[in-house]
Amino acid sequence: MQWASCVFLSLLPFCSAFPTEADEPCASTCGTDKGLVLGVYATEKEEKAVQLTKAGDAFDQVVSGKLKELLSISGPPLKKGKTRIFHALHQNFSSVVIVGLGKKGAGVNEQENWNEDKENIRAAIAAGCRQVQDLEFPYVEVDPCGDPQAAAEGAILGLYEYDEFKQKKKPAIEVQLHGSEGAEAWQKGLIYAEGQNLARILMEGPANHVTPTRFAAVIGEKLKSISSNVTVHIRDQAWIEAQEMRSFLSVAKGSEEPPVFLEIHYQGSSDTKEPPLVFVGKGITFDSGGISIKPSSNMDAMRADMGGAATISSAIVTAARLKVPINLIGLAPLCENLPSGKANKPGDVVRAKSGKTIQIDNTDAEGRLVLADALYYAHSFNPRAIVDAATLTGAMDIALGSAATGVFTNSKQLWDQLYEASIVTGDRVWRMPLYEHYTKQVTDAPLADLNNIGKYRSGGACTAAAFLKEFVTAPHWAHLDIAGVMENKDEVPYLRKGMAGRPTRTLVEFITRLSQDKKSV
Ligand code: BES
Ligand code: ZN
Ligand code: ZN
């Protein structure tokens, strides 16, 4: 049995993974239009022998040792992430791409806080699959490299490219597991990566297409097509008003586009009464800054200011596909932040749903205004824990860049789970402080209980988190500032340039871990 998945690049329903029989010769998937990606490990300088993976060795035997021979005479040993291509080695594959996996058994790197084997596999397989994609083959078979999940993630994440609005599209390529071992883990990897790609599609999408209404419809349709254990509420402006979410509404009123409060429920636990894990995601489908308008250069990137909503929703979609036994709720306040005659003005004061008043000294600090009401509302579900994700501050990008998501949390248990999850996924987190020091800088406001900007410029990500904390009473809460990881330039080798959909896989891994740990949180 082989597991296959084609790379889907649209907002259409998932191109689902499906099995094909390996031993039956199949006219459509065998032969000259197929590529094979195989891994090779790095060897010590003095070692001359080529060290292939298990699948590589098996293939080498089939071609009577030709692969190892070619590899050793065609140049120096392959470096990590580099590729070498051979043609006409075997009748079933027109091209075989060999990829460098680095040192075998590197394990967890304590400095880097990630599993190096997994990261190496993701990067190498992504590079190999792209080579096959460039040859415009419709099929590629992938070496599981001893970790089928990481290999599948590398393939699906590496092949993704957004061309929704281009007339000339990249030809579709179907990814298949080479061999019959590890089908289950391979399948899990496909689903994890497709989850991240869903977040990438939503984030990359232009703001005139991915409006609050469209965002909610896409997630609603996806969820309903996956599981019957879901409820989707697309709350309209009247509902938001009835909820007295005035802080959220104050941001939304500057735009002609109606706001939406998306509320999704997934009942994965057999105990329907089990307290849910509640996710909250910032859903600003375009952030111009409002009256405190942003500079025009690179303002287009602010179409991804709904990255929090995209990643938490995609993580819930993925958890539902994986049938994770846990109860989840996702909340996303969705709207635009634009300047207009109706928009917030610096110095305006609003009363949030919690009753606290907020002085809006900077209309560009709108994320915390929409989250204040959503976080307060999250408490009404008797949550086991609350986790929010938001492209909240430019200061977060200044602090950590794209290396890791900043996590502000009042719970050591939540931190441990997020951190452990991120070592496995390679989409890292780093703990940030929630000191009273920062709280003092947002509670000292001339006109209201809170100011939406800190008294000083320094520590902007920390003052933003301290502001959110004013709307949280739950003992297990984590705020993820994902502004720094929103976009990939060239830092993560298995993601092409563009909106990154991070940290969707870490959230999925975190959900899975929490579903197995009913004690600590
Ligand atoms: N959406 C931005 C933060 C952002 C910046 C995300 C860059 C991704 C990349 C947020 O709404 C914002 O503008 N924050 C302000 C806060 C400031 C006015 C206190 C910022 O970071 O400059
Ligand atoms: Zn802003
Ligand atoms: Zn914003």
JSON list of C-alpha atoms in Angstrom, two decimals, residues 294-471:
[
{"chain": "A", "resi": 294, "resn": "LYS", "atom": "CA", "xyz": [1.36, 52.71, 8.83]},
{"chain": "A", "resi": 295, "resn": "PRO", "atom": "CA", "xyz": [4.05, 53.68, 6.33]},
{"chain": "A", "resi": 296, "resn": "SER", "atom": "CA", "xyz": [3.04, 52.50, 2.84]},
{"chain": "A", "resi": 297, "resn": "SER", "atom": "CA", "xyz": [6.14, 50.38, 2.14]},
{"chain": "A", "resi": 298, "resn": "ASN", "atom": "CA", "xyz": [5.39, 46.67, 2.71]},
{"chain": "A", "resi": 299, "resn": "MET", "atom": "CA", "xyz": [1.92, 47.49, 3.98]},
{"chain": "A", "resi": 300, "resn": "ASP", "atom": "CA", "xyz": [0.63, 44.70, 1.72]},
{"chain": "A", "resi": 301, "resn": "ALA", "atom": "CA", "xyz": [2.06, 42.20, 4.24]},
{"chain": "A", "resi": 302, "resn": "MET", "atom": "CA", "xyz": [-0.66, 43.31, 6.65]},
{"chain": "A", "resi": 303, "resn": "ARG", "atom": "CA", "xyz": [-3.12, 41.12, 4.72]},
{"chain": "A", "resi": 304, "resn": "ALA", "atom": "CA", "xyz": [-1.60, 38.38, 6.91]},
{"chain": "A", "resi": 305, "resn": "ASP", "atom": "CA", "xyz": [-2.55, 40.12, 10.14]},
{"chain": "A", "resi": 306, "resn": "MET", "atom": "CA", "xyz": [-5.15, 37.38, 10.52]},
{"chain": "A", "resi": 307, "resn": "GLY", "atom": "CA", "xyz": [-2.31, 34.85, 10.97]},
{"chain": "A", "resi": 308, "resn": "GLY", "atom": "CA", "xyz": [-3.47, 34.11, 14.53]},
{"chain": "A", "resi": 309, "resn": "ALA", "atom": "CA", "xyz": [-6.98, 33.26, 13.33]},
{"chain": "A", "resi": 310, "resn": "ALA", "atom": "CA", "xyz": [-5.55, 31.29, 10.39]},
{"chain": "A", "resi": 311, "resn": "THR", "atom": "CA", "xyz": [-3.16, 29.17, 12.46]},
{"chain": "A", "resi": 312, "resn": "ILE", "atom": "CA", "xyz": [-5.56, 28.37, 15.30]},
{"chain": "A", "resi": 313, "resn": "SER", "atom": "CA", "xyz": [-8.40, 27.55, 12.88]},
{"chain": "A", "resi": 314, "resn": "SER", "atom": "CA", "xyz": [-6.11, 25.39, 10.71]},
{"chain": "A", "resi": 315, "resn": "ALA", "atom": "CA", "xyz": [-4.83, 23.60, 13.82]},
{"chain": "A", "resi": 316, "resn": "ILE", "atom": "CA", "xyz": [-8.41, 22.78, 14.82]},
{"chain": "A", "resi": 317, "resn": "VAL", "atom": "CA", "xyz": [-9.23, 21.60, 11.27]},
{"chain": "A", "resi": 318, "resn": "THR", "atom": "CA", "xyz": [-6.12, 19.39, 11.45]},
{"chain": "A", "resi": 319, "resn": "ALA", "atom": "CA", "xyz": [-6.97, 18.02, 14.90]},
{"chain": "A", "resi": 320, "resn": "ALA", "atom": "CA", "xyz": [-10.44, 17.14, 13.59]},
{"chain": "A", "resi": 321, "resn": "ARG", "atom": "CA", "xyz": [-8.91, 15.35, 10.57]},
{"chain": "A", "resi": 322, "resn": "LEU", "atom": "CA", "xyz": [-6.67, 13.40, 12.95]},
{"chain": "A", "resi": 323, "resn": "LYS", "atom": "CA", "xyz": [-9.65, 12.66, 15.23]},
{"chain": "A", "resi": 324, "resn": "VAL", "atom": "CA", "xyz": [-7.68, 13.83, 18.30]},
{"chain": "A", "resi": 325, "resn": "PRO", "atom": "CA", "xyz": [-9.70, 12.87, 21.42]},
{"chain": "A", "resi": 326, "resn": "ILE", "atom": "CA", "xyz": [-10.06, 16.32, 22.94]},
{"chain": "A", "resi": 327, "resn": "ASN", "atom": "CA", "xyz": [-12.68, 19.08, 23.06]},
{"chain": "A", "resi": 328, "resn": "LEU", "atom": "CA", "xyz": [-11.59, 22.26, 21.28]},
{"chain": "A", "resi": 329, "resn": "ILE", "atom": "CA", "xyz": [-13.11, 25.69, 20.76]},
{"chain": "A", "resi": 330, "resn": "GLY", "atom": "CA", "xyz": [-11.71, 28.28, 18.36]},
{"chain": "A", "resi": 331, "resn": "LEU", "atom": "CA", "xyz": [-12.61, 31.96, 18.57]},
{"chain": "A", "resi": 332, "resn": "ALA", "atom": "CA", "xyz": [-11.59, 34.54, 15.97]},
{"chain": "A", "resi": 333, "resn": "PRO", "atom": "CA", "xyz": [-12.62, 38.20, 15.99]},
{"chain": "A", "resi": 334, "resn": "LEU", "atom": "CA", "xyz": [-12.36, 39.06, 12.28]},
{"chain": "A", "resi": 335, "resn": "CYS", "atom": "CA", "xyz": [-12.38, 42.59, 10.86]},
{"chain": "A", "resi": 336, "resn": "GLU", "atom": "CA", "xyz": [-10.33, 45.20, 9.00]},
{"chain": "A", "resi": 337, "resn": "ASN", "atom": "CA", "xyz": [-8.43, 48.11, 10.56]},
{"chain": "A", "resi": 338, "resn": "LEU", "atom": "CA", "xyz": [-8.87, 51.09, 8.24]},
{"chain": "A", "resi": 339, "resn": "PRO", "atom": "CA", "xyz": [-8.96, 54.88, 8.56]},
{"chain": "A", "resi": 340, "resn": "SER", "atom": "CA", "xyz": [-12.30, 56.56, 7.85]},
{"chain": "A", "resi": 341, "resn": "GLY", "atom": "CA", "xyz": [-14.76, 59.09, 9.25]},
{"chain": "A", "resi": 342, "resn": "LYS", "atom": "CA", "xyz": [-16.02, 56.36, 11.54]},
{"chain": "A", "resi": 343, "resn": "ALA", "atom": "CA", "xyz": [-12.67, 54.98, 12.62]},
{"chain": "A", "resi": 344, "resn": "ASN", "atom": "CA", "xyz": [-11.16, 55.07, 16.12]},
{"chain": "A", "resi": 345, "resn": "LYS", "atom": "CA", "xyz": [-9.21, 58.28, 16.85]},
{"chain": "A", "resi": 346, "resn": "PRO", "atom": "CA", "xyz": [-6.20, 58.58, 19.17]},
{"chain": "A", "resi": 347, "resn": "GLY", "atom": "CA", "xyz": [-7.50, 59.46, 22.62]},
{"chain": "A", "resi": 348, "resn": "ASP", "atom": "CA", "xyz": [-10.88, 57.73, 22.15]},
{"chain": "A", "resi": 349, "resn": "VAL", "atom": "CA", "xyz": [-12.12, 55.67, 25.09]},
{"chain": "A", "resi": 350, "resn": "VAL", "atom": "CA", "xyz": [-14.14, 52.43, 24.80]},
{"chain": "A", "resi": 351, "resn": "ARG", "atom": "CA", "xyz": [-15.59, 50.09, 27.40]},
{"chain": "A", "resi": 352, "resn": "ALA", "atom": "CA", "xyz": [-14.64, 46.45, 26.75]},
{"chain": "A", "resi": 353, "resn": "LYS", "atom": "CA", "xyz": [-16.98, 43.48, 27.36]},
{"chain": "A", "resi": 354, "resn": "SER", "atom": "CA", "xyz": [-15.25, 42.91, 30.71]},
{"chain": "A", "resi": 355, "resn": "GLY", "atom": "CA", "xyz": [-16.28, 46.40, 31.88]},
{"chain": "A", "resi": 356, "resn": "LYS", "atom": "CA", "xyz": [-12.73, 47.79, 31.80]},
{"chain": "A", "resi": 357, "resn": "THR", "atom": "CA", "xyz": [-12.26, 51.04, 29.90]},
{"chain": "A", "resi": 358, "resn": "ILE", "atom": "CA", "xyz": [-9.49, 51.47, 27.33]},
{"chain": "A", "resi": 359, "resn": "GLN", "atom": "CA", "xyz": [-7.90, 54.66, 26.07]},
{"chain": "A", "resi": 360, "resn": "ILE", "atom": "CA", "xyz": [-6.94, 54.12, 22.42]},
{"chain": "A", "resi": 361, "resn": "ASP", "atom": "CA", "xyz": [-3.82, 56.25, 22.07]},
{"chain": "A", "resi": 362, "resn": "ASN", "atom": "CA", "xyz": [-2.66, 54.42, 18.96]},
{"chain": "A", "resi": 363, "resn": "THR", "atom": "CA", "xyz": [-5.18, 52.96, 16.52]},
{"chain": "A", "resi": 364, "resn": "ASP", "atom": "CA", "xyz": [-2.46, 50.67, 15.11]},
{"chain": "A", "resi": 365, "resn": "ALA", "atom": "CA", "xyz": [-2.42, 48.73, 18.39]},
{"chain": "A", "resi": 366, "resn": "GLU", "atom": "CA", "xyz": [-5.76, 47.22, 17.30]},
{"chain": "A", "resi": 367, "resn": "GLY", "atom": "CA", "xyz": [-4.93, 43.54, 17.83]},
{"chain": "A", "resi": 368, "resn": "ARG", "atom": "CA", "xyz": [-5.10, 43.83, 21.60]},
{"chain": "A", "resi": 369, "resn": "LEU", "atom": "CA", "xyz": [-8.45, 45.65, 21.29]},
{"chain": "A", "resi": 370, "resn": "VAL", "atom": "CA", "xyz": [-10.12, 42.81, 19.38]},
{"chain": "A", "resi": 371, "resn": "LEU", "atom": "CA", "xyz": [-8.43, 40.15, 21.55]},
{"chain": "A", "resi": 372, "resn": "ALA", "atom": "CA", "xyz": [-9.50, 41.80, 24.82]},
{"chain": "A", "resi": 373, "resn": "ASP", "atom": "CA", "xyz": [-13.15, 40.97, 24.12]},
{"chain": "A", "resi": 374, "resn": "ALA", "atom": "CA", "xyz": [-12.45, 37.54, 22.62]},
{"chain": "A", "resi": 375, "resn": "LEU", "atom": "CA", "xyz": [-10.26, 36.51, 25.57]},
{"chain": "A", "resi": 376, "resn": "TYR", "atom": "CA", "xyz": [-12.87, 37.65, 28.06]},
{"chain": "A", "resi": 377, "resn": "TYR", "atom": "CA", "xyz": [-15.54, 35.71, 26.15]},
{"chain": "A", "resi": 378, "resn": "ALA", "atom": "CA", "xyz": [-13.28, 32.60, 26.13]},
{"chain": "A", "resi": 379, "resn": "HIS", "atom": "CA", "xyz": [-13.71, 32.31, 29.91]},
{"chain": "A", "resi": 380, "resn": "SER", "atom": "CA", "xyz": [-17.43, 31.62, 29.49]},
{"chain": "A", "resi": 381, "resn": "PHE", "atom": "CA", "xyz": [-16.67, 28.05, 28.28]},
{"chain": "A", "resi": 382, "resn": "ASN", "atom": "CA", "xyz": [-15.13, 26.84, 31.57]},
{"chain": "A", "resi": 383, "resn": "PRO", "atom": "CA", "xyz": [-11.87, 26.28, 29.66]},
{"chain": "A", "resi": 384, "resn": "ARG", "atom": "CA", "xyz": [-9.20, 23.81, 30.62]},
{"chain": "A", "resi": 385, "resn": "ALA", "atom": "CA", "xyz": [-6.73, 26.31, 29.14]},
{"chain": "A", "resi": 386, "resn": "ILE", "atom": "CA", "xyz": [-6.79, 29.34, 26.85]},
{"chain": "A", "resi": 387, "resn": "VAL", "atom": "CA", "xyz": [-4.18, 29.80, 24.13]},
{"chain": "A", "resi": 388, "resn": "ASP", "atom": "CA", "xyz": [-4.20, 32.85, 21.88]},
{"chain": "A", "resi": 389, "resn": "ALA", "atom": "CA", "xyz": [-2.12, 33.50, 18.77]},
{"chain": "A", "resi": 390, "resn": "ALA", "atom": "CA", "xyz": [-1.65, 36.93, 17.24]},
{"chain": "A", "resi": 391, "resn": "THR", "atom": "CA", "xyz": [0.58, 38.84, 14.85]},
{"chain": "A", "resi": 392, "resn": "LEU", "atom": "CA", "xyz": [0.57, 41.36, 17.66]},
{"chain": "A", "resi": 393, "resn": "THR", "atom": "CA", "xyz": [3.71, 43.49, 17.64]},
{"chain": "A", "resi": 394, "resn": "GLY", "atom": "CA", "xyz": [6.56, 44.57, 15.38]},
{"chain": "A", "resi": 395, "resn": "ALA", "atom": "CA", "xyz": [8.61, 44.49, 18.60]},
{"chain": "A", "resi": 396, "resn": "MET", "atom": "CA", "xyz": [8.31, 40.69, 18.67]},
{"chain": "A", "resi": 397, "resn": "ASP", "atom": "CA", "xyz": [9.94, 40.53, 15.25]},
{"chain": "A", "resi": 398, "resn": "ILE", "atom": "CA", "xyz": [12.70, 42.86, 16.47]},
{"chain": "A", "resi": 399, "resn": "ALA", "atom": "CA", "xyz": [13.28, 40.66, 19.53]},
{"chain": "A", "resi": 400, "resn": "LEU", "atom": "CA", "xyz": [13.43, 37.12, 18.05]},
{"chain": "A", "resi": 401, "resn": "GLY", "atom": "CA", "xyz": [13.02, 37.57, 14.30]},
{"chain": "A", "resi": 402, "resn": "SER", "atom": "CA", "xyz": [11.64, 34.46, 12.64]},
{"chain": "A", "resi": 403, "resn": "ALA", "atom": "CA", "xyz": [13.55, 31.97, 14.83]},
{"chain": "A", "resi": 404, "resn": "ALA", "atom": "CA", "xyz": [10.73, 31.31, 17.26]},
{"chain": "A", "resi": 405, "resn": "THR", "atom": "CA", "xyz": [7.26, 32.34, 18.37]},
{"chain": "A", "resi": 406, "resn": "GLY", "atom": "CA", "xyz": [7.29, 34.35, 21.60]},
{"chain": "A", "resi": 407, "resn": "VAL", "atom": "CA", "xyz": [5.21, 32.72, 24.35]},
{"chain": "A", "resi": 408, "resn": "PHE", "atom": "CA", "xyz": [3.90, 34.71, 27.31]},
{"chain": "A", "resi": 409, "resn": "THR", "atom": "CA", "xyz": [2.23, 32.44, 29.83]},
{"chain": "A", "resi": 410, "resn": "ASN", "atom": "CA", "xyz": [1.09, 32.24, 33.45]},
{"chain": "A", "resi": 411, "resn": "SER", "atom": "CA", "xyz": [1.37, 28.43, 33.39]},
{"chain": "A", "resi": 412, "resn": "LYS", "atom": "CA", "xyz": [4.55, 26.38, 33.63]},
{"chain": "A", "resi": 413, "resn": "GLN", "atom": "CA", "xyz": [2.55, 23.31, 32.56]},
{"chain": "A", "resi": 414, "resn": "LEU", "atom": "CA", "xyz": [1.33, 24.98, 29.38]},
{"chain": "A", "resi": 415, "resn": "TRP", "atom": "CA", "xyz": [4.83, 26.24, 28.63]},
{"chain": "A", "resi": 416, "resn": "ASP", "atom": "CA", "xyz": [6.30, 22.74, 29.03]},
{"chain": "A", "resi": 417, "resn": "GLN", "atom": "CA", "xyz": [3.77, 21.26, 26.63]},
{"chain": "A", "resi": 418, "resn": "LEU", "atom": "CA", "xyz": [4.26, 23.97, 24.01]},
{"chain": "A", "resi": 419, "resn": "TYR", "atom": "CA", "xyz": [8.04, 23.76, 24.28]},
{"chain": "A", "resi": 420, "resn": "GLU", "atom": "CA", "xyz": [8.15, 19.96, 23.98]},
{"chain": "A", "resi": 421, "resn": "ALA", "atom": "CA", "xyz": [5.78, 20.11, 21.00]},
{"chain": "A", "resi": 422, "resn": "SER", "atom": "CA", "xyz": [7.98, 22.66, 19.24]},
{"chain": "A", "resi": 423, "resn": "ILE", "atom": "CA", "xyz": [11.16, 20.57, 19.60]},
{"chain": "A", "resi": 424, "resn": "VAL", "atom": "CA", "xyz": [9.42, 17.84, 17.60]},
{"chain": "A", "resi": 425, "resn": "THR", "atom": "CA", "xyz": [7.95, 20.11, 14.92]},
{"chain": "A", "resi": 426, "resn": "GLY", "atom": "CA", "xyz": [10.98, 22.37, 14.52]},
{"chain": "A", "resi": 427, "resn": "ASP", "atom": "CA", "xyz": [8.59, 25.36, 14.60]},
{"chain": "A", "resi": 428, "resn": "ARG", "atom": "CA", "xyz": [10.06, 26.72, 17.79]},
{"chain": "A", "resi": 429, "resn": "VAL", "atom": "CA", "xyz": [8.76, 28.72, 20.77]},
{"chain": "A", "resi": 430, "resn": "TRP", "atom": "CA", "xyz": [10.68, 30.88, 23.23]},
{"chain": "A", "resi": 431, "resn": "ARG", "atom": "CA", "xyz": [9.38, 31.99, 26.63]},
{"chain": "A", "resi": 432, "resn": "MET", "atom": "CA", "xyz": [8.91, 35.72, 27.26]},
{"chain": "A", "resi": 433, "resn": "PRO", "atom": "CA", "xyz": [8.08, 37.55, 30.53]},
{"chain": "A", "resi": 434, "resn": "LEU", "atom": "CA", "xyz": [4.69, 38.63, 31.88]},
{"chain": "A", "resi": 435, "resn": "TYR", "atom": "CA", "xyz": [6.08, 40.87, 34.64]},
{"chain": "A", "resi": 436, "resn": "GLU", "atom": "CA", "xyz": [4.09, 43.37, 36.69]},
{"chain": "A", "resi": 437, "resn": "HIS", "atom": "CA", "xyz": [6.79, 45.80, 35.44]},
{"chain": "A", "resi": 438, "resn": "TYR", "atom": "CA", "xyz": [5.02, 45.87, 32.05]},
{"chain": "A", "resi": 439, "resn": "THR", "atom": "CA", "xyz": [1.50, 45.87, 33.51]},
{"chain": "A", "resi": 440, "resn": "LYS", "atom": "CA", "xyz": [2.26, 49.19, 35.26]},
{"chain": "A", "resi": 441, "resn": "GLN", "atom": "CA", "xyz": [3.00, 50.71, 31.86]},
{"chain": "A", "resi": 442, "resn": "VAL", "atom": "CA", "xyz": [-0.45, 49.95, 30.46]},
{"chain": "A", "resi": 443, "resn": "THR", "atom": "CA", "xyz": [-2.55, 50.59, 33.57]},
{"chain": "A", "resi": 444, "resn": "ASP", "atom": "CA", "xyz": [-1.27, 54.15, 33.96]},
{"chain": "A", "resi": 445, "resn": "ALA", "atom": "CA", "xyz": [-3.70, 55.91, 31.57]},
{"chain": "A", "resi": 446, "resn": "PRO", "atom": "CA", "xyz": [-4.93, 59.52, 31.87]},
{"chain": "A", "resi": 447, "resn": "LEU", "atom": "CA", "xyz": [-8.53, 58.85, 30.77]},
{"chain": "A", "resi": 448, "resn": "ALA", "atom": "CA", "xyz": [-9.31, 55.16, 31.34]},
{"chain": "A", "resi": 449, "resn": "ASP", "atom": "CA", "xyz": [-8.44, 51.95, 33.22]},
{"chain": "A", "resi": 450, "resn": "LEU", "atom": "CA", "xyz": [-5.97, 50.93, 30.52]},
{"chain": "A", "resi": 451, "resn": "ASN", "atom": "CA", "xyz": [-4.00, 52.49, 27.71]},
{"chain": "A", "resi": 452, "resn": "ASN", "atom": "CA", "xyz": [-3.69, 50.47, 24.50]},
{"chain": "A", "resi": 453, "resn": "ILE", "atom": "CA", "xyz": [-0.01, 51.39, 24.23]},
{"chain": "A", "resi": 454, "resn": "GLY", "atom": "CA", "xyz": [2.75, 51.20, 26.81]},
{"chain": "A", "resi": 455, "resn": "LYS", "atom": "CA", "xyz": [4.04, 54.33, 28.53]},
{"chain": "A", "resi": 456, "resn": "TYR", "atom": "CA", "xyz": [7.49, 53.69, 27.01]},
{"chain": "A", "resi": 457, "resn": "ARG", "atom": "CA", "xyz": [8.56, 52.36, 23.63]},
{"chain": "A", "resi": 458, "resn": "SER", "atom": "CA", "xyz": [10.82, 49.64, 25.02]},
{"chain": "A", "resi": 459, "resn": "GLY", "atom": "CA", "xyz": [9.57, 46.06, 25.45]},
{"chain": "A", "resi": 460, "resn": "GLY", "atom": "CA", "xyz": [6.64, 46.54, 23.07]},
{"chain": "A", "resi": 461, "resn": "ALA", "atom": "CA", "xyz": [5.82, 42.81, 22.82]},
{"chain": "A", "resi": 462, "resn": "CYS", "atom": "CA", "xyz": [5.82, 42.58, 26.63]},
{"chain": "A", "resi": 463, "resn": "THR", "atom": "CA", "xyz": [3.56, 45.59, 27.22]},
{"chain": "A", "resi": 464, "resn": "ALA", "atom": "CA", "xyz": [1.13, 44.18, 24.62]},
{"chain": "A", "resi": 465, "resn": "ALA", "atom": "CA", "xyz": [1.07, 40.84, 26.47]},
{"chain": "A", "resi": 466, "resn": "ALA", "atom": "CA", "xyz": [0.61, 42.66, 29.79]},
{"chain": "A", "resi": 467, "resn": "PHE", "atom": "CA", "xyz": [-2.39, 44.46, 28.27]},
{"chain": "A", "resi": 468, "resn": "LEU", "atom": "CA", "xyz": [-3.98, 41.13, 27.25]},
{"chain": "A", "resi": 469, "resn": "LYS", "atom": "CA", "xyz": [-3.34, 39.74, 30.74]},
{"chain": "A", "resi": 470, "resn": "GLU", "atom": "CA", "xyz": [-5.78, 42.36, 32.08]},
{"chain": "A", "resi": 471, "resn": "PHE", "atom": "CA", "xyz": [-8.58, 40.36, 30.40]}
]
